Structure formats: C-alpha cells, structure tokens
Amino acid sequence: MTAEQALQVLKEHGYKYTGKREEMIRIFAKEKRYLSARDMLEYMQKEYPALSFDTVYRNLTLFTDLDILEVTELGGERKYRFRCSTEDHHHHLICLSCGKTRHIKSCPLDGMFGEPDGFTITGHKFEIYGYCSQCEEVHP
C-alpha cells in the first residue's frame, strides 16, 4: 500500500483528513517495517510535541480496522506496518531487532496437511522471526 492509497481509504470511509493522520501514514510508507505505538509517538512528537499515546493508539486501531495496517505481536507488544500491496498469498520473515519484513513465497501450510477433513480454512498467518543481515551482527 502507498501513502496515497491509504489516505484515499480514509477519505472513502468518511474519516477526517488531519495532518497527524497523514504524518503517521507517511511514516509507515517511509519505514516499511513494523513499528510500535511507542515508536510512532517518538517519530510524531518532533512535529506534534503535545501528541498523546492515546491519539496514536486510536489512529493505529482505526488504520488496522480499515485494512491500511497489518498488526502482529513481537516481544509482547503490538506492532504495525502497512498492509502488503500484493494480493498474492505469502507470509513473512520478520526481524526482531529492526522490524523489517521480507516475503516468503511458499506456504508452509500446503506441505503440512492440505485441506483438512471436515474443516474449511478461510485464512491463516505464518511468520518467521529472526534477525536480518544488518541486525544479526549485533545479535549473534
């Protein structure tokens, strides 16, 4: 997803266009990695010193509800990133240090058991955690 697409989703759903929302979306577009609410607050306080954690969290929740952001839990904390722009079925490698992600094109579920008897799979999520090549030097 691009920043422009995300802003269009907000507009289509009747949400007010604000500088704070645009800034959050632009940060996600630039960073291309998972960010926590705390990370976002730190980025945003340079431009908006009085910004509250609640405002950041409410907007992250809104963006998630509108499918602008994906959410996962890393280290006991919710982290957010732009929803993938590809509709192809894929999964992610996620760096535990910097939050960068990389697509995995094959699906491990296919090799596990295919379509189980008496159950229709409507969706699933598979993530592999570790360290990217830049971060593994710090985390051997």
Short mmCIF file of C-alpha atoms in Angstrom, two decimals:
data_model
loop_
_atom_site.label_atom_id
_atom_site.label_comp_id
_atom_site.label_asym_id
_atom_site.label_seq_id
_atom_site.Cartn_x
_atom_site.Cartn_y
_atom_site.Cartn_z
CA MET A 1 0.00 0.00 0.00
CA THR A 2 1.19 3.53 -0.69
CA ALA A 3 0.57 6.64 1.40
CA GLU A 4 -1.79 7.97 -1.28
CA GLN A 5 -3.80 4.73 -1.31
CA ALA A 6 -4.07 4.79 2.49
CA LEU A 7 -5.26 8.41 2.50
CA GLN A 8 -7.82 7.50 -0.17
CA VAL A 9 -9.15 4.66 2.03
CA LEU A 10 -9.65 7.16 4.88
CA LYS A 11 -11.49 9.53 2.56
CA GLU A 12 -13.69 6.75 1.11
CA HIS A 13 -14.78 5.74 4.61
CA GLY A 14 -15.62 9.33 5.58
CA TYR A 15 -12.81 9.93 8.05
CA LYS A 16 -11.44 13.39 8.59
CA TYR A 17 -8.16 14.16 6.89
CA THR A 18 -5.76 15.52 9.52
CA GLY A 19 -2.09 16.39 9.50
CA LYS A 20 -1.44 13.83 12.24
CA ARG A 21 -3.07 11.02 10.29
CA GLU A 22 -1.20 11.96 7.14
CA GLU A 23 2.09 12.10 9.06
CA MET A 24 1.50 8.64 10.56
CA ILE A 25 0.74 7.22 7.14
CA ARG A 26 3.82 8.86 5.61
CA ILE A 27 6.00 7.42 8.40
CA PHE A 28 4.72 3.89 7.69
CA ALA A 29 5.28 4.41 3.96
CA LYS A 30 8.85 5.56 4.56
CA GLU A 31 9.83 3.00 7.21
CA LYS A 32 8.44 -0.15 5.51
CA ARG A 33 8.73 -2.13 8.74
CA TYR A 34 6.80 -2.98 11.88
CA LEU A 35 6.53 -0.09 14.35
CA SER A 36 5.04 0.01 17.83
CA ALA A 37 2.74 2.75 19.10
CA ARG A 38 5.69 3.95 21.16
CA ASP A 39 7.91 4.11 18.03
CA MET A 40 5.22 6.14 16.25
CA LEU A 41 4.81 8.50 19.20
CA GLU A 42 8.58 9.18 19.20
CA TYR A 43 8.53 9.98 15.46
CA MET A 44 5.44 12.16 15.79
CA GLN A 45 6.47 14.19 18.85
CA LYS A 46 9.07 16.07 16.82
CA GLU A 47 6.27 17.63 14.77
CA TYR A 48 3.48 17.37 17.40
CA PRO A 49 5.04 17.75 20.89
CA ALA A 50 1.68 17.60 22.72
CA LEU A 51 0.57 14.39 20.95
CA SER A 52 -0.72 11.73 23.34
CA PHE A 53 -0.17 7.99 23.27
CA ASP A 54 -3.97 7.56 23.22
CA THR A 55 -4.28 9.57 19.98
CA VAL A 56 -1.56 7.49 18.33
CA TYR A 57 -3.13 4.24 19.51
CA ARG A 58 -6.65 5.26 18.39
CA ASN A 59 -5.34 6.06 14.90
CA LEU A 60 -3.37 2.78 14.71
CA THR A 61 -6.57 0.94 15.64
CA LEU A 62 -8.54 2.87 13.00
CA PHE A 63 -5.93 2.16 10.32
CA THR A 64 -5.98 -1.54 11.26
CA ASP A 65 -9.80 -1.66 11.15
CA LEU A 66 -9.70 -0.09 7.66
CA ASP A 67 -7.10 -2.66 6.48
CA ILE A 68 -4.49 0.03 5.96
CA LEU A 69 -2.19 -1.61 8.51
CA GLU A 70 -1.32 -5.18 9.46
CA VAL A 71 -0.68 -5.99 13.10
CA THR A 72 1.43 -8.63 14.81
CA GLU A 73 2.80 -9.15 18.28
CA LEU A 74 6.54 -9.11 18.86
CA GLY A 75 8.06 -9.32 22.31
CA GLY A 76 4.66 -8.93 23.97
CA GLU A 77 3.93 -5.68 22.14
CA ARG A 78 1.60 -4.96 19.22
CA LYS A 79 3.47 -3.77 16.13
CA TYR A 80 2.03 -2.30 12.93
CA ARG A 81 3.08 -1.99 9.31
CA PHE A 82 1.47 -1.06 6.01
CA ARG A 83 -0.69 -3.83 4.57
CA CYS A 84 1.14 -5.62 1.78
CA SER A 85 0.36 -4.24 -1.64
CA THR A 86 0.37 -7.67 -3.23
CA GLU A 87 -2.72 -9.82 -3.17
CA ASP A 88 -0.63 -12.96 -3.80
CA HIS A 89 -0.70 -15.45 -0.93
CA HIS A 90 2.51 -15.06 1.03
CA HIS A 91 3.98 -14.97 4.52
CA HIS A 92 6.77 -13.01 6.21
CA LEU A 93 10.22 -13.21 7.71
CA ILE A 94 10.33 -10.55 10.45
CA CYS A 95 13.48 -9.09 12.02
CA LEU A 96 13.10 -8.97 15.79
CA SER A 97 15.52 -6.07 16.06
CA CYS A 98 14.55 -3.55 13.38
CA GLY A 99 11.07 -4.84 12.37
CA LYS A 100 11.87 -5.13 8.64
CA THR A 101 9.98 -7.83 6.79
CA ARG A 102 10.55 -9.99 3.74
CA HIS A 103 8.02 -12.08 1.82
CA ILE A 104 8.08 -15.88 1.83
CA LYS A 105 6.55 -17.05 -1.43
CA SER A 106 5.81 -20.67 -0.45
CA CYS A 107 3.20 -21.56 2.14
CA PRO A 108 4.23 -24.00 4.89
CA LEU A 109 0.57 -24.95 5.43
CA ASP A 110 0.43 -26.59 1.97
CA GLY A 111 3.07 -29.11 2.95
CA MET A 112 1.60 -29.80 6.39
CA PHE A 113 -1.76 -31.31 5.56
CA GLY A 114 -3.50 -29.56 2.65
CA GLU A 115 -7.24 -29.17 3.21
CA PRO A 116 -8.23 -30.98 6.46
CA ASP A 117 -11.30 -33.22 6.57
CA GLY A 118 -14.40 -31.55 7.98
CA PHE A 119 -12.86 -28.07 8.09
CA THR A 120 -12.67 -25.24 5.56
CA ILE A 121 -9.69 -22.94 6.01
CA THR A 122 -10.64 -19.32 5.35
CA GLY A 123 -7.35 -17.74 6.31
CA HIS A 124 -4.13 -18.12 8.24
CA LYS A 125 -0.99 -16.22 9.15
CA PHE A 126 2.54 -17.57 9.24
CA GLU A 127 5.51 -15.52 10.44
CA ILE A 128 9.14 -16.48 10.98
CA TYR A 129 11.12 -14.39 13.44
CA GLY A 130 14.86 -13.83 13.47
CA TYR A 131 17.42 -11.18 12.53
CA CYS A 132 18.09 -9.57 9.16
CA SER A 133 21.68 -9.48 7.85
CA GLN A 134 22.19 -5.92 9.19
CA CYS A 135 20.97 -6.80 12.69
CA GLU A 136 22.48 -10.28 13.09
CA GLU A 137 25.90 -8.74 13.68
CA VAL A 138 24.51 -7.17 16.85
CA HIS A 139 22.57 -10.35 17.84
CA PRO A 140 24.87 -13.32 17.11
#
